[in-house]
PDB file of C-alpha atoms in Angstrom:
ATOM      1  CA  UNK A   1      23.281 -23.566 -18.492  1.00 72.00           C
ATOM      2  CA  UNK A   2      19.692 -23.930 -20.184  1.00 81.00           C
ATOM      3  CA  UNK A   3      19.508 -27.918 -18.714  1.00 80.00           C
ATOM      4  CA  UNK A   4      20.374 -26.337 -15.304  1.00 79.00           C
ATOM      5  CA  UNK A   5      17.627 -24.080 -15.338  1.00 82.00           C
ATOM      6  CA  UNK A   6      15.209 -26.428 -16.808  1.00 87.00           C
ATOM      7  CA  UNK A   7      16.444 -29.169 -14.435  1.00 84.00           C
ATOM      8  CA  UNK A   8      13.929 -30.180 -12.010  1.00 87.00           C
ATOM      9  CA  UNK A   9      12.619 -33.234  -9.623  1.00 84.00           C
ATOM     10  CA  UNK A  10       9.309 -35.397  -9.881  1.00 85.00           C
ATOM     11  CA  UNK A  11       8.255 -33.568  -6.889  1.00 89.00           C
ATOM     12  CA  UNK A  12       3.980 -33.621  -6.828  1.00 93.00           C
ATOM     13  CA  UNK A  13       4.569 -30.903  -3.901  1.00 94.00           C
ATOM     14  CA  UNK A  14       5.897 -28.568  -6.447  1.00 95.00           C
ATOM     15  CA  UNK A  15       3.603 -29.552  -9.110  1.00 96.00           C
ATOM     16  CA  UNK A  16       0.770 -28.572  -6.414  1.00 97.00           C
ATOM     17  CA  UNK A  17       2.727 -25.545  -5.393  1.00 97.00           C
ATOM     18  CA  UNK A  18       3.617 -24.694  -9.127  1.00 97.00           C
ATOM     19  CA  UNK A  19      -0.215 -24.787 -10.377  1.00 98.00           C
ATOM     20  CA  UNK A  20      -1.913 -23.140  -7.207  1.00 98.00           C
ATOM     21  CA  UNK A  21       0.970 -20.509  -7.522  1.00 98.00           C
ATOM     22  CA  UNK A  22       0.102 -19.477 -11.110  1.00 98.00           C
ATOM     23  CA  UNK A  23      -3.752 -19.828 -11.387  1.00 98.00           C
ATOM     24  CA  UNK A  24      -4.070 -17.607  -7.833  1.00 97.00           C
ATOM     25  CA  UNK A  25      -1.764 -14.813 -10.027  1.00 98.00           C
ATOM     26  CA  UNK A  26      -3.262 -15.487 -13.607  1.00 98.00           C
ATOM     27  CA  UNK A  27      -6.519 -13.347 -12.902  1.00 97.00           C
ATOM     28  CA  UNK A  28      -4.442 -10.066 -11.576  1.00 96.00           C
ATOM     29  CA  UNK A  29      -2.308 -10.902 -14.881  1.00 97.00           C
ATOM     30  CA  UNK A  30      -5.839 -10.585 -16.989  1.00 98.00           C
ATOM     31  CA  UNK A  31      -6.882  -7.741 -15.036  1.00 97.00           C
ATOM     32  CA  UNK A  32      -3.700  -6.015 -15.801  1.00 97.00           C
ATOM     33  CA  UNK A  33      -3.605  -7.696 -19.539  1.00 97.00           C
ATOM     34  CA  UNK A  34      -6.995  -7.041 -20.958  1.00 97.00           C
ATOM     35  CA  UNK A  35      -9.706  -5.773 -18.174  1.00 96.00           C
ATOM     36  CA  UNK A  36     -10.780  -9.333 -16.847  1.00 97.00           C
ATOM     37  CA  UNK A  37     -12.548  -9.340 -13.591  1.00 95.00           C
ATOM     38  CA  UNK A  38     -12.778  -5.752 -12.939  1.00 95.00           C
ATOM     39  CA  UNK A  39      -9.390  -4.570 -14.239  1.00 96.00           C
ATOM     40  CA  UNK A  40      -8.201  -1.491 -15.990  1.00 96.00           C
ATOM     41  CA  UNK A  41      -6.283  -3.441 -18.958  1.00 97.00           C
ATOM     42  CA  UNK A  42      -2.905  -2.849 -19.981  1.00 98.00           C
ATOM     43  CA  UNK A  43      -3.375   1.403 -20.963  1.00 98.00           C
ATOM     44  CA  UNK A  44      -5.157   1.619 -17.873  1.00 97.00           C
ATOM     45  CA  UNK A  45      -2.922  -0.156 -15.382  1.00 97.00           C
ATOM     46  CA  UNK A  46       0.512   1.130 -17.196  1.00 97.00           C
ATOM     47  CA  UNK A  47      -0.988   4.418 -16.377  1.00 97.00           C
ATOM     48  CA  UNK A  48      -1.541   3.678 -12.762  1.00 95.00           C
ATOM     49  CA  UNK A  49       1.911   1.457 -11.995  1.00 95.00           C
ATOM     50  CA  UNK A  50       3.925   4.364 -13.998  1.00 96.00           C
ATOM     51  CA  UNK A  51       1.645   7.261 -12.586  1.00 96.00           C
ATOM     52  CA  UNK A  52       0.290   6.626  -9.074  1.00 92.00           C
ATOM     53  CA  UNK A  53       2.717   4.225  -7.614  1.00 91.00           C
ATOM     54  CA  UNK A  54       5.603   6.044  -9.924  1.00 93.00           C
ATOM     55  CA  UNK A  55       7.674   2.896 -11.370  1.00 95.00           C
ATOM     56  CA  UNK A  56       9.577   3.351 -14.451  1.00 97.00           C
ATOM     57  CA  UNK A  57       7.837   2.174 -17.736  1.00 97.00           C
ATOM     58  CA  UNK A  58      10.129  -1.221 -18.021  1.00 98.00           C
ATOM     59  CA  UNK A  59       8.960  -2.059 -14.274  1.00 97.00           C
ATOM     60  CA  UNK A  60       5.852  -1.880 -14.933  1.00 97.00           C
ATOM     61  CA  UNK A  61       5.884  -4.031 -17.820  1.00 98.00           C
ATOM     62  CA  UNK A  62       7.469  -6.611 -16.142  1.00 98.00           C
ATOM     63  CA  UNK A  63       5.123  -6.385 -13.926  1.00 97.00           C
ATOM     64  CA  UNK A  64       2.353  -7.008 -16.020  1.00 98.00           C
ATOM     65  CA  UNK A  65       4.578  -9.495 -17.848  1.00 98.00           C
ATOM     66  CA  UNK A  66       5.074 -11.618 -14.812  1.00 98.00           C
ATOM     67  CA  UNK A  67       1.604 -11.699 -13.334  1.00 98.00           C
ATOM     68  CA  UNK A  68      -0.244 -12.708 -16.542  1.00 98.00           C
ATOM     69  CA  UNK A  69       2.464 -14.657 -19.410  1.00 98.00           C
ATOM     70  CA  UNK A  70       4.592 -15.527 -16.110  1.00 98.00           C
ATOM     71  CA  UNK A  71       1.450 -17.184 -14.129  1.00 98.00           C
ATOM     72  CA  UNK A  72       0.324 -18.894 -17.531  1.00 98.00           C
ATOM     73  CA  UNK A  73       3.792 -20.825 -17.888  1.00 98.00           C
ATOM     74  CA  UNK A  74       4.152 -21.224 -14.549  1.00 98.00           C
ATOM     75  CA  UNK A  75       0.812 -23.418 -14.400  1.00 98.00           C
ATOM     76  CA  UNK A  76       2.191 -25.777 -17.534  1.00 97.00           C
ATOM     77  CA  UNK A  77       5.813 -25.408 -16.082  1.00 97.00           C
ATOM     78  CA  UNK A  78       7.670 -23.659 -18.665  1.00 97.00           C
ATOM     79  CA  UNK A  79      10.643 -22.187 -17.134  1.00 96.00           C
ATOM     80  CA  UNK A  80       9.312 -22.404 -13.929  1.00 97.00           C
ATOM     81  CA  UNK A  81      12.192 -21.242 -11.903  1.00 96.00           C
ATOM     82  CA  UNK A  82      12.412 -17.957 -14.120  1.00 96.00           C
ATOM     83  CA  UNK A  83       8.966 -17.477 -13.989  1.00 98.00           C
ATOM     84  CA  UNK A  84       8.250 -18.236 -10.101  1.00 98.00           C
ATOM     85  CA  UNK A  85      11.079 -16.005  -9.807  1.00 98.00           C
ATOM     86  CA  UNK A  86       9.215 -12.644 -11.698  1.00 98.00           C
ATOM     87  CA  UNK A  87       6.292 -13.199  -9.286  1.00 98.00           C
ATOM     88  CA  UNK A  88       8.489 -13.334  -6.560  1.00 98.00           C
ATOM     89  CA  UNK A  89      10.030 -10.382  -7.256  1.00 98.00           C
ATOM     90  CA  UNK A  90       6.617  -9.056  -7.917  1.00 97.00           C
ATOM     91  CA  UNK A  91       5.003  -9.736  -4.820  1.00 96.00           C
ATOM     92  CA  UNK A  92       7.915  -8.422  -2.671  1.00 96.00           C
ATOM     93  CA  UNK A  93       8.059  -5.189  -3.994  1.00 94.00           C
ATOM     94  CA  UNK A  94       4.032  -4.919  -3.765  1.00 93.00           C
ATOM     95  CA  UNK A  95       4.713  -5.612  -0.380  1.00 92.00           C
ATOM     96  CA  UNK A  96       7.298  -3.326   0.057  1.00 91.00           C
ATOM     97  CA  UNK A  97       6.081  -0.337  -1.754  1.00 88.00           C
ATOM     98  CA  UNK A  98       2.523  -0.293  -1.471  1.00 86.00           C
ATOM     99  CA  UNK A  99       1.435  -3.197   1.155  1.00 88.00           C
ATOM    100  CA  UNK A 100       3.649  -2.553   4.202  1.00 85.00           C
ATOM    101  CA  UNK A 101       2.430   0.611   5.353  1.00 86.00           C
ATOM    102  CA  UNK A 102      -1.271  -0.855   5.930  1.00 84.00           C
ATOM    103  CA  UNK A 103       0.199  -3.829   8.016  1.00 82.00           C
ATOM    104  CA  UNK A 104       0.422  -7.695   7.834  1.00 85.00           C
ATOM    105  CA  UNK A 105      -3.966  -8.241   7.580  1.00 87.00           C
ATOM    106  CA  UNK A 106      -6.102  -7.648   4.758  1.00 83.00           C
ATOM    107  CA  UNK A 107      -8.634  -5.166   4.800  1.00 78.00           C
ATOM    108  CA  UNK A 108     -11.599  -7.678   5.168  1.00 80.00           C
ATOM    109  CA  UNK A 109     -13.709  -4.871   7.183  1.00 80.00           C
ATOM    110  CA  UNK A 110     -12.802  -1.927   4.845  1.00 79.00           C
ATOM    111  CA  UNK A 111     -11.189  -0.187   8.033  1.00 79.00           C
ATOM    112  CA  UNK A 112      -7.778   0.119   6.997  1.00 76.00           C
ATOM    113  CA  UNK A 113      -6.528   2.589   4.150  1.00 82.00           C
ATOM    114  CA  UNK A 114      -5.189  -0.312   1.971  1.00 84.00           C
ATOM    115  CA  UNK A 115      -4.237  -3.713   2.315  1.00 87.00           C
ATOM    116  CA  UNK A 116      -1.782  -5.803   4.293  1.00 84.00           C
ATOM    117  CA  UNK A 117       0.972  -7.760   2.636  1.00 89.00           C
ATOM    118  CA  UNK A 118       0.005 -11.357   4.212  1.00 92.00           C
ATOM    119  CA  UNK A 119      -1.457 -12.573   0.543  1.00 93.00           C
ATOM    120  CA  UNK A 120       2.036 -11.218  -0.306  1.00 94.00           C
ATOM    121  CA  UNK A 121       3.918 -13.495   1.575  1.00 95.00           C
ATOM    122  CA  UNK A 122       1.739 -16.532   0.894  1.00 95.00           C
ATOM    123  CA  UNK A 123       2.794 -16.119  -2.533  1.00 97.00           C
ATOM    124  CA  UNK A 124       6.711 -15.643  -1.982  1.00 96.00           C
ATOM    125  CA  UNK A 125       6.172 -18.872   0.254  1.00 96.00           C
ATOM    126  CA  UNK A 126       4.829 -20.549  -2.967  1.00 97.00           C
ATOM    127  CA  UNK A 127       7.543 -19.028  -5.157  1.00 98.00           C
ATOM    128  CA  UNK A 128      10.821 -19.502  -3.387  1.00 97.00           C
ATOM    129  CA  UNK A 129      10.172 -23.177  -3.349  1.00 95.00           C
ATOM    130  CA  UNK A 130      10.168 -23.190  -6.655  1.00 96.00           C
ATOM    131  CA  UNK A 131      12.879 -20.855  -7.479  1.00 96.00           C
ATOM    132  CA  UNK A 132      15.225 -23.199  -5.776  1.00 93.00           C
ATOM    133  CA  UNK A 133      14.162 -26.438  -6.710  1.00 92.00           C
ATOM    134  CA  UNK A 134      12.223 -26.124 -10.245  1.00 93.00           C
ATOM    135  CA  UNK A 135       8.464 -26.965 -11.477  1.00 94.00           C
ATOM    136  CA  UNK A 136       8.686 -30.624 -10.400  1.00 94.00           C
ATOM    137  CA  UNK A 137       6.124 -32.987 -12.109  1.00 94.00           C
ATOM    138  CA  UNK A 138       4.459 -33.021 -15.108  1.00 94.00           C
ATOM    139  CA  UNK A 139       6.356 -29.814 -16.545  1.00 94.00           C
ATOM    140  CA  UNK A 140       7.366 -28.520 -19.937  1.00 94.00           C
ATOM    141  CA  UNK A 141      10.672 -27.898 -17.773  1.00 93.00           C
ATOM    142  CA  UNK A 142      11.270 -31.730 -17.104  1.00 90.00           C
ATOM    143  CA  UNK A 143      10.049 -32.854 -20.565  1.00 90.00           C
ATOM    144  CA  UNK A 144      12.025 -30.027 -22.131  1.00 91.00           C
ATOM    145  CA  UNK A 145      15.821 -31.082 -20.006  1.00 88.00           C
ATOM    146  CA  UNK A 146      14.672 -34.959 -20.956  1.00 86.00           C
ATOM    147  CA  UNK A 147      14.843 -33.930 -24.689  1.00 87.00           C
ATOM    148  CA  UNK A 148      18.038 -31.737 -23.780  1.00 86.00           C
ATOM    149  CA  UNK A 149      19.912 -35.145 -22.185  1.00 79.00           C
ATOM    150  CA  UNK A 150      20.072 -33.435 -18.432  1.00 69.00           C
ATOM    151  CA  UNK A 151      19.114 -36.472 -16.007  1.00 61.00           C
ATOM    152  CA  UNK A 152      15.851 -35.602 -13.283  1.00 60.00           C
ATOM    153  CA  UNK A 153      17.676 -33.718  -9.978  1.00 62.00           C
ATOM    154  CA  UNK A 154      17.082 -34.924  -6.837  1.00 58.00           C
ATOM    155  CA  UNK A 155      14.846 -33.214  -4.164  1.00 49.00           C
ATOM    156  CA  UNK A 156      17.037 -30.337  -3.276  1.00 48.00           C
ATOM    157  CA  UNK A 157      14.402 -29.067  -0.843  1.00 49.00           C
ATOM    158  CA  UNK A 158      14.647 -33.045   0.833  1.00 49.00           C
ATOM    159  CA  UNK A 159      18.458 -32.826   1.005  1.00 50.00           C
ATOM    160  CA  UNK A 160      19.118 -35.315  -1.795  1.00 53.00           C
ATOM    161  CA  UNK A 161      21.875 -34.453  -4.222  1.00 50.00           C
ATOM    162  CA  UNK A 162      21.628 -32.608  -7.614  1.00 48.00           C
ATOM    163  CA  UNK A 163      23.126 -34.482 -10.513  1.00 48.00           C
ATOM    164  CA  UNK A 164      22.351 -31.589 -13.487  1.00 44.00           C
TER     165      UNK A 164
END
């Protein structure tokens, strides 16, 4: 079970898409972790995912868990698919919840009462790639199901088989 989920390809694609993925994510992790770049830390922004937008505690945590620990693994590739999967997960129910009322666009102009879920998607678009396939190159993952015996997969994405 732990090679399969570690299992992944030699894919540079997901390397690129694993890296971009978790450093675009990391900052809203540190503004949610410990104030960086404007943020309300983690008192501040429990309060406001458990008060304003009314998730349970356990949520929220996850929340917080995913978009700062989660996007720092994801960029070295530790447990990628688990990981990209918590931001998934993440970013859909932002979207959901909160985003979809205020449409697909940003609010670049300050016109709109909040903003559109189209960074949303971008990021599920990252994700779900690497949900399905794993971390691809240079990742604890690979190194990590080398040590564990499980042989590289093929490019699942591509269409070539999976031998893990």
């Amino acid at each position: 079970m732990l090679t399969r989920l570690l299992a992944t390809d030699a894919s540079a694609i997901r390397l690129f898409q694993r890296i971009v993925l978790g450093l675009v994510i990391l900052p809203h992790g540190l503004q949610k972790t410990i104030g960086l770049f404007g943020g309300y830390g983690f008192t501040g922004t429990m309060g406001f995912l458990t008060g304003m937008v009314g998730l349970p505690w356990v949520i929220a945590v996850l929340v917080v868990l995913a978009e700062s620990l989660g996007a720092a693994a994801l960029v070295v590739g530790l447990f990628s698919r688990v990981t990209a999967l918590g931001i998934a997960a993440v970013m859909g129910g932002a979207a959901v919840t909160s985003h979809l009322p205020h449409g697909f666009f940003m609010n670049w102009t300050g016109a709109q009462g909040g903003e559109g879920f189209e960074y949303h998607l971008l990021a599920l678009a990252l994700a779900l790639p690497i949900v399905v396939a794993g971390g691809g190159a240079a990742s604890v993952d690979g190194w990590l199901a080398s040590k564990l015996g499980a042989p590289r997969t093929g490019d699942v994405l591509a269409g070539r088989p999976v031998r893990a």
